[in-house]
Each structure stands twice: as structure tokens, then as C-alpha cells.
Short mmCIF file of N, CA and C in Angstrom, two decimals:
data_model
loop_
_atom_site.label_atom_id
_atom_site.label_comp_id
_atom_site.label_asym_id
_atom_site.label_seq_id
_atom_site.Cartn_x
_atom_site.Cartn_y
_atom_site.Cartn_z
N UNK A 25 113.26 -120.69 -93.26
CA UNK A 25 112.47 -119.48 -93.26
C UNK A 25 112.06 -119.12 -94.67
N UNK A 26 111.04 -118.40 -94.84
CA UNK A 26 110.58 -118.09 -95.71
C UNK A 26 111.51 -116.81 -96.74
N UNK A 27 111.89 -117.19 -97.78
CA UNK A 27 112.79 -116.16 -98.51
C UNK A 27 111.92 -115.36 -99.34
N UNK A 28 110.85 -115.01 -99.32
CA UNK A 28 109.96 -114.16 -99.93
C UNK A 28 109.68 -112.91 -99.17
N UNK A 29 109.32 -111.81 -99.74
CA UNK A 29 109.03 -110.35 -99.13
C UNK A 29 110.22 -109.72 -99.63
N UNK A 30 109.64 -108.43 -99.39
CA UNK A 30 110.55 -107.08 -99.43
C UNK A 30 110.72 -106.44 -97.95
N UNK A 31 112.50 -106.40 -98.57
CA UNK A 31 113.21 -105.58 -97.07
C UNK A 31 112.64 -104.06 -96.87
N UNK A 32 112.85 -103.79 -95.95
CA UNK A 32 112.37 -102.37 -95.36
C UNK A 32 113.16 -101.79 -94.74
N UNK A 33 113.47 -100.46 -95.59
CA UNK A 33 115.38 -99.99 -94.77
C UNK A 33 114.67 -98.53 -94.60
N UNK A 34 115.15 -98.29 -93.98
CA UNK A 34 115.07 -96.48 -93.96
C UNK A 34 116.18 -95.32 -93.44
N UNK A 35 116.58 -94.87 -93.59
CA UNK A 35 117.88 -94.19 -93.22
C UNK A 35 117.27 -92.98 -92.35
N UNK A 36 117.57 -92.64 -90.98
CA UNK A 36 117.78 -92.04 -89.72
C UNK A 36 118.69 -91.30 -89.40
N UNK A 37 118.10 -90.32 -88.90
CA UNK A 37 119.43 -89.23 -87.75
C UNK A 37 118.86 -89.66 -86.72
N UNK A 38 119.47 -90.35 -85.85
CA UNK A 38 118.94 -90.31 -84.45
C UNK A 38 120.10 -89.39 -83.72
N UNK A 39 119.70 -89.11 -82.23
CA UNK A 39 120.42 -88.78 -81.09
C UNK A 39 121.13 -89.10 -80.16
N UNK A 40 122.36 -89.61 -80.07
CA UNK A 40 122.91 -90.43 -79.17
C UNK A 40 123.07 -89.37 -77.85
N UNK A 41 122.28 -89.95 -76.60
CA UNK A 41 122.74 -89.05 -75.28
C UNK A 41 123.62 -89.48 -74.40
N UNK A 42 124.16 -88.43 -74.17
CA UNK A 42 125.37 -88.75 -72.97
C UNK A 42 124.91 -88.33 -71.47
N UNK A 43 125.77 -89.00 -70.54
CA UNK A 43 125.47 -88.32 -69.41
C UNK A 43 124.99 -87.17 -69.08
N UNK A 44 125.32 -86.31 -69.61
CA UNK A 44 125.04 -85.09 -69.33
C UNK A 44 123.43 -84.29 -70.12
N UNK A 45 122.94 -85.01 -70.79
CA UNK A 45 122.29 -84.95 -71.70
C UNK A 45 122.05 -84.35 -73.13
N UNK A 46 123.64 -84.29 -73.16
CA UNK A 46 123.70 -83.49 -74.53
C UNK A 46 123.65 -84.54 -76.02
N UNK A 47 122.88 -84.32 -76.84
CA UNK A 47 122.99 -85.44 -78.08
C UNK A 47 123.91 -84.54 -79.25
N UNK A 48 124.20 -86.27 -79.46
CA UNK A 48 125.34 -86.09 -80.59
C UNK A 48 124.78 -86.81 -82.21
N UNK A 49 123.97 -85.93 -83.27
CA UNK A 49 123.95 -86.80 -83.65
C UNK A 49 124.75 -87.94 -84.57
N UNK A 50 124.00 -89.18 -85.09
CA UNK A 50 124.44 -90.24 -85.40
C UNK A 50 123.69 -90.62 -86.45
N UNK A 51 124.13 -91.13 -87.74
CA UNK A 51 123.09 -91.72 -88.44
C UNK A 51 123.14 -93.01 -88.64
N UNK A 52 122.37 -93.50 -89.11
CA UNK A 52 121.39 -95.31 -88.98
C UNK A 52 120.46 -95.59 -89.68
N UNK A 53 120.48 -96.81 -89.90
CA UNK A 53 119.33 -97.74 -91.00
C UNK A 53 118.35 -98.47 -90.06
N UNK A 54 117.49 -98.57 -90.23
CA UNK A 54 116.41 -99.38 -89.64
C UNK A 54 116.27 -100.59 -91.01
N UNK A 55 116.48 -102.09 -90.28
CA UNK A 55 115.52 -102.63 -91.27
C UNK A 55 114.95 -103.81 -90.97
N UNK A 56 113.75 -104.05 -91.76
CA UNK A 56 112.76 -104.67 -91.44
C UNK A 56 112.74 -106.21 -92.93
N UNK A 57 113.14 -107.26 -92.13
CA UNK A 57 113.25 -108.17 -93.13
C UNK A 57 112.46 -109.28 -92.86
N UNK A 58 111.51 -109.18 -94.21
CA UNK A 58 110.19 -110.72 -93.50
C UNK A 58 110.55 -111.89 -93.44
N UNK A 59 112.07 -112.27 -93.84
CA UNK A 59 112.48 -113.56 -93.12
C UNK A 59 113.35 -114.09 -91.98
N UNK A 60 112.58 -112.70 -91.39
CA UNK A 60 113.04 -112.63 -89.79
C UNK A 60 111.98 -111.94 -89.21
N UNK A 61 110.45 -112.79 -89.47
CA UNK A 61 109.45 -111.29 -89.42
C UNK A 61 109.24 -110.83 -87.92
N UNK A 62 109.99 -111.41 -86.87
CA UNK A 62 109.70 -111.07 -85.72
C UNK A 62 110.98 -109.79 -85.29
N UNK A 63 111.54 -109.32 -86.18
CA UNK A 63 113.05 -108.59 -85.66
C UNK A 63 112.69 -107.41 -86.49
N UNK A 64 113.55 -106.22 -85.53
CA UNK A 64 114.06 -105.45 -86.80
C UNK A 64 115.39 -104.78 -86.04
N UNK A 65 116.48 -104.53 -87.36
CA UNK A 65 117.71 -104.02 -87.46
C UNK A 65 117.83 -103.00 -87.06
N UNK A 66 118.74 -102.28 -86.70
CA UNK A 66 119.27 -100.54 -85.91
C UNK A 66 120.38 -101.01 -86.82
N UNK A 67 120.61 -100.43 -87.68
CA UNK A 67 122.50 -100.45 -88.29
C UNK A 67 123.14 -98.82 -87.73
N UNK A 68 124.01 -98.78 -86.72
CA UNK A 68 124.71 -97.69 -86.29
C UNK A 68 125.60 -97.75 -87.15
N UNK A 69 125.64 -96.16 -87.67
CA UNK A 69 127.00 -95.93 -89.20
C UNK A 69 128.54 -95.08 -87.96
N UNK A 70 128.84 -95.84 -87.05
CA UNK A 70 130.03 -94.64 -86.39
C UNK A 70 131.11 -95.30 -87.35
N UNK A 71 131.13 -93.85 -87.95
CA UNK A 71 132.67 -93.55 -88.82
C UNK A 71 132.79 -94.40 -90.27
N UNK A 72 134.28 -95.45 -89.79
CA UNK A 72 134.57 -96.64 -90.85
C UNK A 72 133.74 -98.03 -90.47
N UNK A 73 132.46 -97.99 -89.19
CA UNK A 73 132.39 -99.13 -89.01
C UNK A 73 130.86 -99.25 -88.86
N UNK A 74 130.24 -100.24 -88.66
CA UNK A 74 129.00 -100.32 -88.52
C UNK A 74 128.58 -101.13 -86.59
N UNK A 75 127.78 -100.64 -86.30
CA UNK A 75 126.69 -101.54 -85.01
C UNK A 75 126.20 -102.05 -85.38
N UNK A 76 125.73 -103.25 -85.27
CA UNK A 76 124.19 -103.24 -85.43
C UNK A 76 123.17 -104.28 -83.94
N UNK A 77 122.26 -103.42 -83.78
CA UNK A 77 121.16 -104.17 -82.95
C UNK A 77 120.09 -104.67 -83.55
N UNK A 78 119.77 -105.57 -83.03
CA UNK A 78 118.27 -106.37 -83.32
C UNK A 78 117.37 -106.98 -82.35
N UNK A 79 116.00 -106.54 -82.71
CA UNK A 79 115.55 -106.56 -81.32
C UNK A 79 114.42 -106.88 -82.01
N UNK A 80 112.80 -107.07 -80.97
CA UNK A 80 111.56 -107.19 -81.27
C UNK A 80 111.10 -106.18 -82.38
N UNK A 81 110.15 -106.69 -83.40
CA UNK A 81 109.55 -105.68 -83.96
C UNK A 81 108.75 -105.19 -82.82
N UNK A 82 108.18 -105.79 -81.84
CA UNK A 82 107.31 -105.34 -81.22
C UNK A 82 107.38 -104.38 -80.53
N UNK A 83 108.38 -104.42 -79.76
CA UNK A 83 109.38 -103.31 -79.01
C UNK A 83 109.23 -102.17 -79.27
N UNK A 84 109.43 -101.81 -80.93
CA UNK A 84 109.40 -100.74 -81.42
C UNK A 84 107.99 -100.33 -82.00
N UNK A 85 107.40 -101.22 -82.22
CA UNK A 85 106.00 -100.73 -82.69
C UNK A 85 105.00 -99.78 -81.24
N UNK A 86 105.14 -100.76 -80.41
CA UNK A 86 104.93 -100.83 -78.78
C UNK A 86 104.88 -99.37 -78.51
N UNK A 87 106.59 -99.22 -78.42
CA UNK A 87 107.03 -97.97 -77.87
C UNK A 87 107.00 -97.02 -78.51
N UNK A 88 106.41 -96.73 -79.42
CA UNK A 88 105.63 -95.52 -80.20
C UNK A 88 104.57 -94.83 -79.33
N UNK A 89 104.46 -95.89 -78.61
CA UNK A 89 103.21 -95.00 -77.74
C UNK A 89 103.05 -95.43 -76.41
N UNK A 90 103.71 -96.50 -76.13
CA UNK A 90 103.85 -96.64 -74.38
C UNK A 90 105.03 -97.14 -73.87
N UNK A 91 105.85 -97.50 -72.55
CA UNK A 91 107.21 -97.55 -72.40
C UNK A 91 107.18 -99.26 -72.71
N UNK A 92 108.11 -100.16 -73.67
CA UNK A 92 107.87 -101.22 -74.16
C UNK A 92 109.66 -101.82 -73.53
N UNK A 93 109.75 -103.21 -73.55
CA UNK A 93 110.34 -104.23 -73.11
C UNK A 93 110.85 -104.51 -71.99
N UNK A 94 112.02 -105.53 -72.30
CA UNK A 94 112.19 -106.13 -70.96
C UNK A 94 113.87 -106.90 -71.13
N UNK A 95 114.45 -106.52 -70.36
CA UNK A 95 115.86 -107.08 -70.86
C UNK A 95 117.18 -105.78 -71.69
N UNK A 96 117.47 -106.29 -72.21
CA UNK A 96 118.24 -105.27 -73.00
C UNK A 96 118.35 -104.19 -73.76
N UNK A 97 116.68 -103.94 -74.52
CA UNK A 97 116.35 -103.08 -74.90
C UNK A 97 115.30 -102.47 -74.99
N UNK A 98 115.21 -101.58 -74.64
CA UNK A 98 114.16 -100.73 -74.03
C UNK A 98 113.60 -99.27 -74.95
N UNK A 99 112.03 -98.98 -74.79
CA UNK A 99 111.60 -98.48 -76.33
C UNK A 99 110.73 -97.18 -75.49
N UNK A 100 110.60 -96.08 -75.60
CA UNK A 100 109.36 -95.19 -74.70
C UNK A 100 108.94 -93.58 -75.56
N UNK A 101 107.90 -93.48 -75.69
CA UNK A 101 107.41 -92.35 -76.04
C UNK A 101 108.06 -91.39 -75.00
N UNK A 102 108.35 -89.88 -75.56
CA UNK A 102 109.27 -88.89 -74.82
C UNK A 102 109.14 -87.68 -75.60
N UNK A 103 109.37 -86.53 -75.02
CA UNK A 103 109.18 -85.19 -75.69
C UNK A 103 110.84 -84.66 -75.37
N UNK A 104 111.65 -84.27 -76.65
CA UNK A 104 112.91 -84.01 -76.43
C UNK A 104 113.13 -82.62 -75.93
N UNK A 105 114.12 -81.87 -75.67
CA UNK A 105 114.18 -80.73 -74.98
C UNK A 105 113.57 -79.56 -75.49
N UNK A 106 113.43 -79.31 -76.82
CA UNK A 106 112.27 -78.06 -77.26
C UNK A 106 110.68 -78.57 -77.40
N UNK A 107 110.71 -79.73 -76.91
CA UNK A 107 109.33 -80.12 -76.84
C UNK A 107 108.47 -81.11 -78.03
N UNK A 108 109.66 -81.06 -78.80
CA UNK A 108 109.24 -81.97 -80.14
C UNK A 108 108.98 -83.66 -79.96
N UNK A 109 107.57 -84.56 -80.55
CA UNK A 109 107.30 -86.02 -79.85
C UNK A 109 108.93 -86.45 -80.61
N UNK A 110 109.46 -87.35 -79.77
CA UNK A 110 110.38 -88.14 -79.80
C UNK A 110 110.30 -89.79 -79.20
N UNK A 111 110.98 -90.50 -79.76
CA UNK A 111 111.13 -92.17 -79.13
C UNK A 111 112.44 -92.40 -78.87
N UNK A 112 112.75 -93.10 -77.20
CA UNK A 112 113.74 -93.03 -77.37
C UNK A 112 113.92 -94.52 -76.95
N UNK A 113 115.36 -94.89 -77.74
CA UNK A 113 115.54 -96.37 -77.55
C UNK A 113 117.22 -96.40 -76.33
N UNK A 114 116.58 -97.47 -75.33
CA UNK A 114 117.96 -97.84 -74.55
C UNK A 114 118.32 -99.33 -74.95
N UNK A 115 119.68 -99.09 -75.30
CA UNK A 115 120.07 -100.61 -75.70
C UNK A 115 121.12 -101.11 -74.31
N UNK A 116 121.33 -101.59 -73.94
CA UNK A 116 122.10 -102.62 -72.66
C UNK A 116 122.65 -103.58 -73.70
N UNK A 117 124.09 -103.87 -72.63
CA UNK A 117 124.81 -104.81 -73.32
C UNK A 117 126.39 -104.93 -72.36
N UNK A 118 126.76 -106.06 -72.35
CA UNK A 118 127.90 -106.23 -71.11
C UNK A 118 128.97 -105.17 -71.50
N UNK A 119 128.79 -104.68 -72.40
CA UNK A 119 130.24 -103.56 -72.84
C UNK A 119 129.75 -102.01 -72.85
N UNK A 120 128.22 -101.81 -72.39
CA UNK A 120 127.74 -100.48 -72.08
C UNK A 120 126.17 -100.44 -72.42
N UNK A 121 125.80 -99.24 -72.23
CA UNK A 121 124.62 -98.72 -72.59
C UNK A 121 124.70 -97.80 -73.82
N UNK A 122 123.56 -97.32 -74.56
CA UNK A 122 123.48 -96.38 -74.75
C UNK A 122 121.96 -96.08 -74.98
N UNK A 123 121.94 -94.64 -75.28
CA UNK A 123 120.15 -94.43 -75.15
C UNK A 123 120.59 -93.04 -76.65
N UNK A 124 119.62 -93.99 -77.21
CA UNK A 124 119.41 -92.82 -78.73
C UNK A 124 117.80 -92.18 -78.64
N UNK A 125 117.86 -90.84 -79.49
CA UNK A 125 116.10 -90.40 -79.49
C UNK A 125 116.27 -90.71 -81.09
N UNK A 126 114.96 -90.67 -81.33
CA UNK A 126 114.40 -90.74 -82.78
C UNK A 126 113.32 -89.80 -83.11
N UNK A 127 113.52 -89.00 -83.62
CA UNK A 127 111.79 -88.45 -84.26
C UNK A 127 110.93 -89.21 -84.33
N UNK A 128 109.71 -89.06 -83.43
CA UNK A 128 108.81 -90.06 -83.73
C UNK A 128 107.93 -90.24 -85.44
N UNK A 129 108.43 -89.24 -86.14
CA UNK A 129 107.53 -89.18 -87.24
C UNK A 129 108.22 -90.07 -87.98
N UNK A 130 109.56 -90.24 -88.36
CA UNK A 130 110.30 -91.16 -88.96
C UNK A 130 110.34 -92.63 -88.15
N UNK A 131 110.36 -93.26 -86.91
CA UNK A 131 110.22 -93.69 -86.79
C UNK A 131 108.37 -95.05 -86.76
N UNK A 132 107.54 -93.83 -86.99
CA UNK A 132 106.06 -94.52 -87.22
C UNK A 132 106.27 -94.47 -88.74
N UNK A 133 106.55 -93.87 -89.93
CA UNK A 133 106.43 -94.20 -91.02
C UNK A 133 107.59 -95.19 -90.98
N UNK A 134 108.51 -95.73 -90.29
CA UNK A 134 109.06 -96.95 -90.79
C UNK A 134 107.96 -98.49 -90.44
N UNK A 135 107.61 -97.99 -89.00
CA UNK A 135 106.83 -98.93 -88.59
C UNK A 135 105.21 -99.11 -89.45
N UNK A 136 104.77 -98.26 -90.48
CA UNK A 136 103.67 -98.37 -91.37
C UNK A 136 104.37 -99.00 -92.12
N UNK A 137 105.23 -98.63 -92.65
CA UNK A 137 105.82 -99.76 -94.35
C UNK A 137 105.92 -101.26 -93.73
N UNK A 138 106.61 -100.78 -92.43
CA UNK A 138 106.76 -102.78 -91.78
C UNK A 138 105.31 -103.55 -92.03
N UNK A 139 104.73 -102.58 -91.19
CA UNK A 139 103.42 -103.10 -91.33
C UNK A 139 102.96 -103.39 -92.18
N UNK A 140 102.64 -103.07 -93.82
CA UNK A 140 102.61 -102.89 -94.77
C UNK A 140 103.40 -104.40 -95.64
N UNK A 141 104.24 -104.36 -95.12
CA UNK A 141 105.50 -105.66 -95.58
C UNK A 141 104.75 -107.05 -95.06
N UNK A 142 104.85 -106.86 -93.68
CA UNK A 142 104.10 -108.10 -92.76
C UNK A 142 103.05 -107.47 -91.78
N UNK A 143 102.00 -107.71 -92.42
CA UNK A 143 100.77 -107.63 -91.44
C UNK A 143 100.95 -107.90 -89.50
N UNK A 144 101.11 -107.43 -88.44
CA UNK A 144 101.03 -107.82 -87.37
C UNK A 144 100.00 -108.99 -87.14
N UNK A 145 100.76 -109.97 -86.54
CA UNK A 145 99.86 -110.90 -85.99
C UNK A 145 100.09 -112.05 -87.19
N UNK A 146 100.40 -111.56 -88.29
CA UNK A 146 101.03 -112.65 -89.55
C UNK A 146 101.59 -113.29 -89.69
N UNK A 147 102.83 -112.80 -88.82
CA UNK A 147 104.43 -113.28 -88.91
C UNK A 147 105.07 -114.85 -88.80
N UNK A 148 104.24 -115.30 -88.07
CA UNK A 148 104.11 -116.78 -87.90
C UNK A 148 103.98 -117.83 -89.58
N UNK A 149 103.07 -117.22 -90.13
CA UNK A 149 102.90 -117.58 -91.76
C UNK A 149 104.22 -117.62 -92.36
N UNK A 150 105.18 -116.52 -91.98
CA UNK A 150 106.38 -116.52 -93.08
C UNK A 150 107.72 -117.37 -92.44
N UNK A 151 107.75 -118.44 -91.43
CA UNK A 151 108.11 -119.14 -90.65
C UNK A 151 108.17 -120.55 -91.48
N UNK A 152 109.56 -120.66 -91.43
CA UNK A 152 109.48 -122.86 -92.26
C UNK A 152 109.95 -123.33 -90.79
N UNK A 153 109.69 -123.60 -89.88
CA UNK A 153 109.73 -124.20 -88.90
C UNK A 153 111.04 -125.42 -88.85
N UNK A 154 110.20 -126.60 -90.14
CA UNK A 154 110.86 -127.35 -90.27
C UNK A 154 112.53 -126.96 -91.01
N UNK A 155 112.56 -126.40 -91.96
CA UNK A 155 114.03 -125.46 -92.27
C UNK A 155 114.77 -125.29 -91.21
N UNK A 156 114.49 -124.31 -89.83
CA UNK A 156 114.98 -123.65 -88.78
C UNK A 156 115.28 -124.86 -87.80
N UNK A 157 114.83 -125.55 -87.34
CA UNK A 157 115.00 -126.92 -87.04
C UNK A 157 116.42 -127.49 -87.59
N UNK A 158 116.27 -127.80 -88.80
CA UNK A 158 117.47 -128.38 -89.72
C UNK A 158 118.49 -127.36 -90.02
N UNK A 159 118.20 -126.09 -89.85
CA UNK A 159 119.56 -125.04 -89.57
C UNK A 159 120.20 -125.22 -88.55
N UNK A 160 119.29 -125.41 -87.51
CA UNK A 160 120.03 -125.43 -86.07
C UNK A 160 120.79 -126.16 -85.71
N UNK A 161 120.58 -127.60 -86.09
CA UNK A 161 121.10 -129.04 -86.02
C UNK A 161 122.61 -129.04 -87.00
N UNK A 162 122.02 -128.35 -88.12
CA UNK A 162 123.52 -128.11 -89.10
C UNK A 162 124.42 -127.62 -88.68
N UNK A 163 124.09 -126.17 -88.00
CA UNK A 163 124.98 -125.60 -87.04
C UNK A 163 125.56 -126.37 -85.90
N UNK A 164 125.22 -127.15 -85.29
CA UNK A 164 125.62 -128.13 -84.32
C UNK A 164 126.60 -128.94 -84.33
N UNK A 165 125.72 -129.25 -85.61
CA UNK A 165 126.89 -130.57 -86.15
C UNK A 165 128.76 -130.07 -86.76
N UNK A 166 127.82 -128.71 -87.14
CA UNK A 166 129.55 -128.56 -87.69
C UNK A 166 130.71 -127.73 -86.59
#
């Protein structure tokens, strides 16, 4: 893969909801690294330890404005209980769910700098194919 570009972090309060619908919040890093230009990071900060998810950039670009994926994590425009735009992300996973909101305003200025980092539709360019190939095989072998 290509080891060139600048990372893209941004630090978050999101909302973790519970059954009942009460949020707790939580804070988190988003990041966006162009030698992974198809992903981006959720780092969950609970306590002494870290989460982290990784999922489509697309997902999240997507679901800024319409309900986006398929599988484990799931992305949808939403208005939170006083009415303020919000995004909220559901992550799935054999050990639970959870569903966080985000301000949508922090979440589209992360997705402009991404953009900004790696052009959409680019991402393919910052790809060594042949490298990833010979990672995979290394991994195999050992």
C-alpha cells in the first residue's frame, strides 16, 4: 500500500443509546488513513481501554444523507430528541450491538477533510496491489 498522505483524526462526543433510549455520552476519534483509503476508524475511548471499528468510508459519507450499508454496520440521517440533525451509526457484532448518534456537523466536517485527503473515486490510485498480494502470502506462510 501506498505509505504517503496525511491521517485524518478528529475527536467526537458521540451518544451511546440504550434500550430505553437514553444516551450516555462517550468520546471517540474518527480516523481517516490514505493507506487504507477505502476505511475509516471509530476509536471508542471507554475508560482505561480503547474499541475500535472500521468500516467503509463510504458508509459514512453515504449516511450523511441517506440510510447506508449492509452487514454489520449501519449509517442513517436522524433528528435526535430536541430536534437537532444527527447521524446515527449501528455497529453489530457476535458479542452485541450498539447504536451511537453523532452531530451531523462534526461528522460532515470530518468527512470534507477525508475528502480533502483522498478525493472520492481516487482511492484505487493509493493501492500497491502487488505489495498486498505479497503481504498476504507472508502472512500465510508464517
Amino acid at each position: 500500500m501506498n505509505t504517503q498522505g496525511v491521517v485524518v483524526t478528529q475527536t467526537v462526543t458521540l451518544e451511546l443509546i440504550d434500550q430505553t433510549g437514553a444516551a450516555t455520552p462517550i468520546e471517540a476519534e474518527l480516523q481517516y488513513d490514505p493507506r487504507d483509503p477505502y476505511a475509516v476508524t471509530t476509536v471508542f475511548m471507554t475508560g482505561s481501554s480503547q474499541v475500535r471499528w472500521t468500516f467503509g468510508r463510504d458508509l459514512l459519507t453515504e449516511g450523511l444523507y441517506e440510510p447506508s450499508g449492509d452487514g454489520d454496520v449501519h449509517v442513517w440521517p436522524c433528528l435526535d430528541s430536541a430536534g437537532h440533525a444527527v447521524v446515527i451509526i449501528e455497529l453489530c457484532s457476535p458479542d452485541g450491538e450498539a447504536l451511537v448518534q453523532a452531530r451531523t456537523g462534526d461528522l460532515s466536517a470530518f468527512v470534507e477533510r477525508m475528502g480533502k485527503a483522498v478525493e472520492p473515486g481516487t482511492e484505487s490510485g493509493l493501492l500497491d496491489i502487488d505489495a498486498a498480494i505479497t503481504a498476504i502470502f507472508a502472512a500465510e506462510a508464517a
